[in-house]
Amino acid sequence: GAGVSQSPSNKVTEKGKDVELRCDPISGHTALYWYRQRLGQGLEFLIYFQGNSAPDKSGLPSDRFSAERTGESVSTLTIQRTQQEDSAVYLCASSFGGGLGGDYGYTFGSGTRLTVV
Amino acid sequence: DQQVKQNSPSLSVQEGRISILNCDYTNSMFDYFLWYKKYPAEGPTFLISISSIKDKNEDGRFTVFLNKSAKHLSLHIVPSQPGDSAVYFCATTTSGTYKYIFGTGTRLKVLA
């Protein structure tokens, strides 16, 4: 597609439930990233996928968080047993290759606003 | 422990005047710096970048300055326009890596 697409755009869930967030990267972008932004904070790195290489999961805050990517296409971020501190905007980005995405940085999606009540 | 700090959460500027947004970082290994702009309900969009081999990069109304000795980065917007009203994030990384470290953002409001 023309841009990075994320769904849903908004999600309200009850504490303890599982949620799944989806990201469709730009076609041809081999690198995919998940970040989140909690209220009043900067963007926080969660996970990075590059082609068929093992993902860098070093930013995932707990084992309740997991992510998958099929080849160089769609990625899903799953949060199990959600907690109130998981409330944030979850942003997906993609780029050509790993590294800096050329001179243009990442291309971000519009994000999924997750609210855990 | 924040490695990238944007100490001004908000800034208001009159249309036509200069907007200056600041960013400080702590790690001298960072050698690539970017500014992103974010409108409400949209993802951040890339604005301008600079490599540590330069101290200035200009693109139209936007200029980024890098002071490596002070570990300080700034974005100048001249002249400011109401459409520039958004949240601006600085980000940094080390060449050859793929993780950006972002600041907390500065909300710019340009008054007509």
PDB file of C-alpha atoms in Angstrom:
ATOM      1  CA  GLY A   1       0.000   0.000   0.000  1.00  0.00           C
ATOM      2  CA  ALA A   2       0.894   3.651  -0.098  1.00  0.00           C
ATOM      3  CA  GLY A   3       1.651   3.915   3.571  1.00  0.00           C
ATOM      4  CA  VAL A   4       1.987   1.925   6.756  1.00  0.00           C
ATOM      5  CA  SER A   5      -1.437   0.766   7.844  1.00  0.00           C
ATOM      6  CA  GLN A   6      -2.328  -0.108  11.438  1.00  0.00           C
ATOM      7  CA  SER A   7      -5.479  -1.586  12.858  1.00  0.00           C
ATOM      8  CA  PRO A   8      -7.474  -1.043  14.896  1.00  0.00           C
ATOM      9  CA  SER A   9      -6.982   2.695  15.275  1.00  0.00           C
ATOM     10  CA  ASN A  10      -8.479   2.572  18.752  1.00  0.00           C
ATOM     11  CA  LYS A  11      -8.915  -0.279  21.175  1.00  0.00           C
ATOM     12  CA  VAL A  12     -10.451  -0.248  24.628  1.00  0.00           C
ATOM     13  CA  THR A  13     -10.020  -3.451  26.570  1.00  0.00           C
ATOM     14  CA  GLU A  14     -10.585  -4.695  30.076  1.00  0.00           C
ATOM     15  CA  LYS A  15      -7.655  -5.387  32.305  1.00  0.00           C
ATOM     16  CA  GLY A  16      -6.581  -9.005  31.988  1.00  0.00           C
ATOM     17  CA  LYS A  17      -7.778  -9.485  28.419  1.00  0.00           C
ATOM     18  CA  ASP A  18      -5.472 -10.200  25.486  1.00  0.00           C
ATOM     19  CA  VAL A  19      -5.199  -7.805  22.542  1.00  0.00           C
ATOM     20  CA  GLU A  20      -3.731  -8.119  19.078  1.00  0.00           C
ATOM     21  CA  LEU A  21      -2.530  -5.148  17.067  1.00  0.00           C
ATOM     22  CA  ARG A  22      -1.846  -5.336  13.347  1.00  0.00           C
ATOM     23  CA  CYS A  23       0.611  -3.571  11.078  1.00  0.00           C
ATOM     24  CA  ASP A  24       0.800  -3.626   7.274  1.00  0.00           C
ATOM     25  CA  PRO A  25       4.139  -2.137   6.201  1.00  0.00           C
ATOM     26  CA  ILE A  26       4.894  -0.418   2.925  1.00  0.00           C
ATOM     27  CA  SER A  27       5.365  -2.965   0.175  1.00  0.00           C
ATOM     28  CA  GLY A  28       9.059  -3.618  -0.382  1.00  0.00           C
ATOM     29  CA  HIS A  29      10.143  -2.393   3.049  1.00  0.00           C
ATOM     30  CA  THR A  30      12.100  -5.228   4.602  1.00  0.00           C
ATOM     31  CA  ALA A  31      12.478  -3.673   8.042  1.00  0.00           C
ATOM     32  CA  LEU A  32       9.589  -3.272  10.470  1.00  0.00           C
ATOM     33  CA  TYR A  33       9.589  -1.687  13.899  1.00  0.00           C
ATOM     34  CA  TRP A  34       7.167  -1.401  16.781  1.00  0.00           C
ATOM     35  CA  TYR A  35       7.330   1.561  19.157  1.00  0.00           C
ATOM     36  CA  ARG A  36       4.950   2.789  21.796  1.00  0.00           C
ATOM     37  CA  GLN A  37       4.277   6.163  23.313  1.00  0.00           C
ATOM     38  CA  ARG A  38       2.838   6.390  26.770  1.00  0.00           C
ATOM     39  CA  LEU A  39       1.305   9.626  27.941  1.00  0.00           C
ATOM     40  CA  GLY A  40       3.918  12.342  28.407  1.00  0.00           C
ATOM     41  CA  GLN A  41       6.765  10.136  27.259  1.00  0.00           C
ATOM     42  CA  GLY A  42       8.842   9.724  24.141  1.00  0.00           C
ATOM     43  CA  LEU A  43       8.590   6.914  21.675  1.00  0.00           C
ATOM     44  CA  GLU A  44       9.880   3.704  23.194  1.00  0.00           C
ATOM     45  CA  PHE A  45      11.417   0.967  21.024  1.00  0.00           C
ATOM     46  CA  LEU A  46       9.754  -2.436  21.375  1.00  0.00           C
ATOM     47  CA  ILE A  47      10.868  -4.795  18.606  1.00  0.00           C
ATOM     48  CA  TYR A  48      12.555  -4.844  15.182  1.00  0.00           C
ATOM     49  CA  PHE A  49      12.172  -7.285  12.281  1.00  0.00           C
ATOM     50  CA  GLN A  50      14.535  -7.432   9.330  1.00  0.00           C
ATOM     51  CA  GLY A  51      13.780  -9.942   6.593  1.00  0.00           C
ATOM     52  CA  ASN A  52      14.223 -13.490   7.799  1.00  0.00           C
ATOM     53  CA  SER A  53      16.691 -12.599  10.544  1.00  0.00           C
ATOM     54  CA  ALA A  54      15.876 -13.222  14.175  1.00  0.00           C
ATOM     55  CA  PRO A  55      13.990 -10.196  15.512  1.00  0.00           C
ATOM     56  CA  ASP A  56      15.465  -7.849  18.077  1.00  0.00           C
ATOM     57  CA  LYS A  57      13.042  -8.183  20.968  1.00  0.00           C
ATOM     58  CA  SER A  58      15.169  -6.276  23.448  1.00  0.00           C
ATOM     59  CA  GLY A  59      12.594  -3.510  23.934  1.00  0.00           C
ATOM     60  CA  LEU A  60       9.642  -5.696  24.865  1.00  0.00           C
ATOM     61  CA  PRO A  61       8.783  -4.686  28.455  1.00  0.00           C
ATOM     62  CA  SER A  62       7.653  -8.096  29.690  1.00  0.00           C
ATOM     63  CA  ASP A  63       6.903 -11.625  28.539  1.00  0.00           C
ATOM     64  CA  ARG A  64       3.267 -10.627  28.151  1.00  0.00           C
ATOM     65  CA  PHE A  65       4.338  -8.894  24.945  1.00  0.00           C
ATOM     66  CA  SER A  66       5.108 -10.805  21.766  1.00  0.00           C
ATOM     67  CA  ALA A  67       5.228 -10.009  18.074  1.00  0.00           C
ATOM     68  CA  GLU A  68       5.326 -11.937  14.854  1.00  0.00           C
ATOM     69  CA  ARG A  69       5.954 -11.091  11.269  1.00  0.00           C
ATOM     70  CA  THR A  70       5.302 -13.267   8.259  1.00  0.00           C
ATOM     71  CA  GLY A  71       8.127 -12.835   5.791  1.00  0.00           C
ATOM     72  CA  GLU A  72       8.293  -9.186   4.794  1.00  0.00           C
ATOM     73  CA  SER A  73       4.624  -8.469   5.247  1.00  0.00           C
ATOM     74  CA  VAL A  74       2.119  -8.119   8.040  1.00  0.00           C
ATOM     75  CA  SER A  75       3.150  -8.011  11.688  1.00  0.00           C
ATOM     76  CA  THR A  76       1.030  -8.535  14.770  1.00  0.00           C
ATOM     77  CA  LEU A  77       1.852  -7.348  18.270  1.00  0.00           C
ATOM     78  CA  THR A  78       0.104  -9.330  20.984  1.00  0.00           C
ATOM     79  CA  ILE A  79      -0.269  -8.218  24.577  1.00  0.00           C
ATOM     80  CA  GLN A  80      -1.520 -10.889  26.954  1.00  0.00           C
ATOM     81  CA  ARG A  81      -3.263 -10.199  30.255  1.00  0.00           C
ATOM     82  CA  THR A  82      -3.276  -6.471  29.636  1.00  0.00           C
ATOM     83  CA  GLN A  83      -2.537  -4.088  32.496  1.00  0.00           C
ATOM     84  CA  GLN A  84      -3.401  -0.440  32.871  1.00  0.00           C
ATOM     85  CA  GLU A  85       0.235   0.557  32.333  1.00  0.00           C
ATOM     86  CA  ASP A  86       0.001  -0.949  28.849  1.00  0.00           C
ATOM     87  CA  SER A  87      -2.239   1.948  27.836  1.00  0.00           C
ATOM     88  CA  ALA A  88      -0.359   3.801  25.106  1.00  0.00           C
ATOM     89  CA  VAL A  89      -0.269   4.559  21.408  1.00  0.00           C
ATOM     90  CA  TYR A  90       1.436   1.677  19.647  1.00  0.00           C
ATOM     91  CA  LEU A  91       3.225   2.772  16.500  1.00  0.00           C
ATOM     92  CA  CYS A  92       4.504   0.611  13.699  1.00  0.00           C
ATOM     93  CA  ALA A  93       7.110   1.821  11.202  1.00  0.00           C
ATOM     94  CA  SER A  94       8.850   0.339   8.204  1.00  0.00           C
ATOM     95  CA  SER A  95      11.915   1.179   6.123  1.00  0.00           C
ATOM     96  CA  PHE A  96      14.056  -0.107   3.294  1.00  0.00           C
ATOM     97  CA  GLY A  97      16.501  -2.472   4.960  1.00  0.00           C
ATOM     98  CA  GLY A  98      17.706  -2.153   8.476  1.00  0.00           C
ATOM     99  CA  GLY A  99      19.710   0.822   9.543  1.00  0.00           C
ATOM    100  CA  LEU A 100      18.490   4.303   9.067  1.00  0.00           C
ATOM    101  CA  GLY A 101      15.945   3.928   6.292  1.00  0.00           C
ATOM    102  CA  GLY A 102      18.126   5.964   3.997  1.00  0.00           C
ATOM    103  CA  ASP A 103      17.854   9.710   4.296  1.00  0.00           C
ATOM    104  CA  TYR A 104      14.190   9.530   5.107  1.00  0.00           C
ATOM    105  CA  GLY A 105      14.081   7.734   8.420  1.00  0.00           C
ATOM    106  CA  TYR A 106      11.245   5.438   9.138  1.00  0.00           C
ATOM    107  CA  THR A 107       7.735   5.716   7.767  1.00  0.00           C
ATOM    108  CA  PHE A 108       5.288   5.445  10.633  1.00  0.00           C
ATOM    109  CA  GLY A 109       1.686   4.317  10.658  1.00  0.00           C
ATOM    110  CA  SER A 110      -0.986   6.313  12.461  1.00  0.00           C
ATOM    111  CA  GLY A 111      -0.827   4.072  15.477  1.00  0.00           C
ATOM    112  CA  THR A 112      -3.251   2.113  17.618  1.00  0.00           C
ATOM    113  CA  ARG A 113      -4.430   3.872  20.740  1.00  0.00           C
ATOM    114  CA  LEU A 114      -4.828   1.184  23.395  1.00  0.00           C
ATOM    115  CA  THR A 115      -6.759   1.948  26.553  1.00  0.00           C
ATOM    116  CA  VAL A 116      -6.876  -0.653  29.300  1.00  0.00           C
ATOM    117  CA  VAL A 117      -9.692  -0.069  31.771  1.00  0.00           C
TER     118      VAL A 117
ATOM    119  CA  ASP B   1      17.470   7.648  32.484  1.00  0.00           C
ATOM    120  CA  GLN B   2      16.659   9.674  29.396  1.00  0.00           C
ATOM    121  CA  GLN B   3      19.361   9.752  26.775  1.00  0.00           C
ATOM    122  CA  VAL B   4      17.516  12.307  24.674  1.00  0.00           C
ATOM    123  CA  LYS B   5      15.825  15.281  26.299  1.00  0.00           C
ATOM    124  CA  GLN B   6      13.503  17.915  24.976  1.00  0.00           C
ATOM    125  CA  ASN B   7      13.183  20.193  27.961  1.00  0.00           C
ATOM    126  CA  SER B   8      10.457  22.422  26.567  1.00  0.00           C
ATOM    127  CA  PRO B   9       7.160  20.559  26.425  1.00  0.00           C
ATOM    128  CA  SER B  10       5.522  23.427  24.548  1.00  0.00           C
ATOM    129  CA  LEU B  11       6.329  26.546  22.564  1.00  0.00           C
ATOM    130  CA  SER B  12       4.151  29.305  21.106  1.00  0.00           C
ATOM    131  CA  VAL B  13       5.375  31.506  18.275  1.00  0.00           C
ATOM    132  CA  GLN B  14       3.770  34.219  16.194  1.00  0.00           C
ATOM    133  CA  GLU B  15       3.265  33.475  12.509  1.00  0.00           C
ATOM    134  CA  GLY B  16       6.209  34.688  10.433  1.00  0.00           C
ATOM    135  CA  ARG B  17       8.661  34.575  13.316  1.00  0.00           C
ATOM    136  CA  ILE B  18      11.348  31.967  13.986  1.00  0.00           C
ATOM    137  CA  SER B  19      10.599  28.798  15.935  1.00  0.00           C
ATOM    138  CA  ILE B  20      13.556  27.190  17.705  1.00  0.00           C
ATOM    139  CA  LEU B  21      13.148  23.713  19.129  1.00  0.00           C
ATOM    140  CA  ASN B  22      15.915  22.220  21.216  1.00  0.00           C
ATOM    141  CA  CYS B  23      17.139  18.751  22.005  1.00  0.00           C
ATOM    142  CA  ASP B  24      19.991  17.506  24.225  1.00  0.00           C
ATOM    143  CA  TYR B  25      21.559  14.070  24.230  1.00  0.00           C
ATOM    144  CA  THR B  26      23.949  12.338  26.548  1.00  0.00           C
ATOM    145  CA  ASN B  27      25.768   9.697  24.508  1.00  0.00           C
ATOM    146  CA  SER B  28      28.665  10.899  22.354  1.00  0.00           C
ATOM    147  CA  MET B  29      28.408   7.709  20.296  1.00  0.00           C
ATOM    148  CA  PHE B  30      25.220   8.988  18.662  1.00  0.00           C
ATOM    149  CA  ASP B  31      26.117  10.159  15.193  1.00  0.00           C
ATOM    150  CA  TYR B  32      22.870  10.544  13.306  1.00  0.00           C
ATOM    151  CA  PHE B  33      20.037  12.830  14.309  1.00  0.00           C
ATOM    152  CA  LEU B  34      16.535  13.333  13.003  1.00  0.00           C
ATOM    153  CA  TRP B  35      13.489  15.474  13.589  1.00  0.00           C
ATOM    154  CA  TYR B  36       9.976  14.121  13.241  1.00  0.00           C
ATOM    155  CA  LYS B  37       6.735  16.047  13.179  1.00  0.00           C
ATOM    156  CA  LYS B  38       3.469  14.628  14.480  1.00  0.00           C
ATOM    157  CA  TYR B  39      -0.070  15.880  13.953  1.00  0.00           C
ATOM    158  CA  PRO B  40      -2.890  14.600  16.196  1.00  0.00           C
ATOM    159  CA  ALA B  41      -4.164  11.124  15.291  1.00  0.00           C
ATOM    160  CA  GLU B  42      -1.354  10.645  12.771  1.00  0.00           C
ATOM    161  CA  GLY B  43       1.984   8.889  12.945  1.00  0.00           C
ATOM    162  CA  PRO B  44       5.199  10.904  13.137  1.00  0.00           C
ATOM    163  CA  THR B  45       6.566  11.980   9.764  1.00  0.00           C
ATOM    164  CA  PHE B  46      10.211  12.495   8.962  1.00  0.00           C
ATOM    165  CA  LEU B  47      11.219  16.130   8.653  1.00  0.00           C
ATOM    166  CA  ILE B  48      14.983  16.548   8.435  1.00  0.00           C
ATOM    167  CA  SER B  49      18.150  14.778   9.501  1.00  0.00           C
ATOM    168  CA  ILE B  50      21.817  15.497  10.067  1.00  0.00           C
ATOM    169  CA  SER B  51      24.927  13.390  10.301  1.00  0.00           C
ATOM    170  CA  SER B  52      27.556  14.121  12.920  1.00  0.00           C
ATOM    171  CA  ILE B  53      30.050  15.038  10.210  1.00  0.00           C
ATOM    172  CA  LYS B  54      28.012  18.188   9.614  1.00  0.00           C
ATOM    173  CA  ASP B  55      26.946  20.994  11.893  1.00  0.00           C
ATOM    174  CA  LYS B  56      24.091  22.295   9.766  1.00  0.00           C
ATOM    175  CA  ASN B  57      21.550  20.951   7.323  1.00  0.00           C
ATOM    176  CA  GLU B  58      18.943  23.050   5.574  1.00  0.00           C
ATOM    177  CA  ASP B  59      15.754  22.128   3.758  1.00  0.00           C
ATOM    178  CA  GLY B  60      13.558  25.028   2.794  1.00  0.00           C
ATOM    179  CA  ARG B  61      12.223  26.711   5.910  1.00  0.00           C
ATOM    180  CA  PHE B  62      13.755  24.046   8.158  1.00  0.00           C
ATOM    181  CA  THR B  63      17.342  24.046   9.390  1.00  0.00           C
ATOM    182  CA  VAL B  64      18.876  21.635  11.855  1.00  0.00           C
ATOM    183  CA  PHE B  65      21.984  22.631  13.794  1.00  0.00           C
ATOM    184  CA  LEU B  66      24.246  20.197  15.590  1.00  0.00           C
ATOM    185  CA  ASN B  67      26.695  21.173  18.324  1.00  0.00           C
ATOM    186  CA  LYS B  68      28.598  17.983  19.088  1.00  0.00           C
ATOM    187  CA  SER B  69      30.706  19.422  21.882  1.00  0.00           C
ATOM    188  CA  ALA B  70      27.572  20.529  23.710  1.00  0.00           C
ATOM    189  CA  LYS B  71      25.617  17.434  22.643  1.00  0.00           C
ATOM    190  CA  HIS B  72      22.877  19.748  21.511  1.00  0.00           C
ATOM    191  CA  LEU B  73      20.607  19.715  18.490  1.00  0.00           C
ATOM    192  CA  SER B  74      18.178  22.405  17.401  1.00  0.00           C
ATOM    193  CA  LEU B  75      15.549  22.835  14.715  1.00  0.00           C
ATOM    194  CA  HIS B  76      14.860  26.282  13.314  1.00  0.00           C
ATOM    195  CA  ILE B  77      11.706  27.005  11.354  1.00  0.00           C
ATOM    196  CA  VAL B  78      11.702  30.299   9.477  1.00  0.00           C
ATOM    197  CA  PRO B  79       9.199  31.753   8.816  1.00  0.00           C
ATOM    198  CA  SER B  80       6.809  29.807  11.045  1.00  0.00           C
ATOM    199  CA  GLN B  81       3.373  29.065   9.627  1.00  0.00           C
ATOM    200  CA  PRO B  82       0.153  27.971  11.367  1.00  0.00           C
ATOM    201  CA  GLY B  83       0.425  24.616   9.539  1.00  0.00           C
ATOM    202  CA  ASP B  84       3.658  23.989  11.422  1.00  0.00           C
ATOM    203  CA  SER B  85       1.659  23.586  14.635  1.00  0.00           C
ATOM    204  CA  ALA B  86       2.399  20.014  15.717  1.00  0.00           C
ATOM    205  CA  VAL B  87       4.484  17.982  18.150  1.00  0.00           C
ATOM    206  CA  TYR B  88       8.148  17.773  17.163  1.00  0.00           C
ATOM    207  CA  PHE B  89      10.314  14.859  18.242  1.00  0.00           C
ATOM    208  CA  CYS B  90      14.066  14.674  17.963  1.00  0.00           C
ATOM    209  CA  ALA B  91      15.581  11.225  17.541  1.00  0.00           C
ATOM    210  CA  THR B  92      19.072   9.874  17.436  1.00  0.00           C
ATOM    211  CA  THR B  93      20.964   6.697  16.723  1.00  0.00           C
ATOM    212  CA  THR B  94      24.391   5.263  16.075  1.00  0.00           C
ATOM    213  CA  SER B  95      25.322   4.477  12.459  1.00  0.00           C
ATOM    214  CA  GLY B  96      24.823   0.854  11.571  1.00  0.00           C
ATOM    215  CA  THR B  97      22.118   0.350  14.159  1.00  0.00           C
ATOM    216  CA  TYR B  98      18.422   0.598  13.589  1.00  0.00           C
ATOM    217  CA  LYS B  99      16.981   1.723  16.890  1.00  0.00           C
ATOM    218  CA  TYR B 100      16.121   5.339  17.204  1.00  0.00           C
ATOM    219  CA  ILE B 101      15.970   6.931  20.628  1.00  0.00           C
ATOM    220  CA  PHE B 102      13.337   9.601  20.771  1.00  0.00           C
ATOM    221  CA  GLY B 103      12.852  12.627  22.948  1.00  0.00           C
ATOM    222  CA  THR B 104       9.529  13.341  24.655  1.00  0.00           C
ATOM    223  CA  GLY B 105       8.487  15.940  22.090  1.00  0.00           C
ATOM    224  CA  THR B 106       7.788  19.670  22.016  1.00  0.00           C
ATOM    225  CA  ARG B 107       4.334  20.919  21.095  1.00  0.00           C
ATOM    226  CA  LEU B 108       4.679  23.927  18.803  1.00  0.00           C
ATOM    227  CA  LYS B 109       1.797  26.293  18.343  1.00  0.00           C
ATOM    228  CA  VAL B 110       2.102  28.927  15.654  1.00  0.00           C
ATOM    229  CA  LEU B 111      -0.320  31.772  16.227  1.00  0.00           C
ATOM    230  CA  ALA B 112      -1.908  33.463  13.233  1.00  0.00           C
TER     231      ALA B 112
END
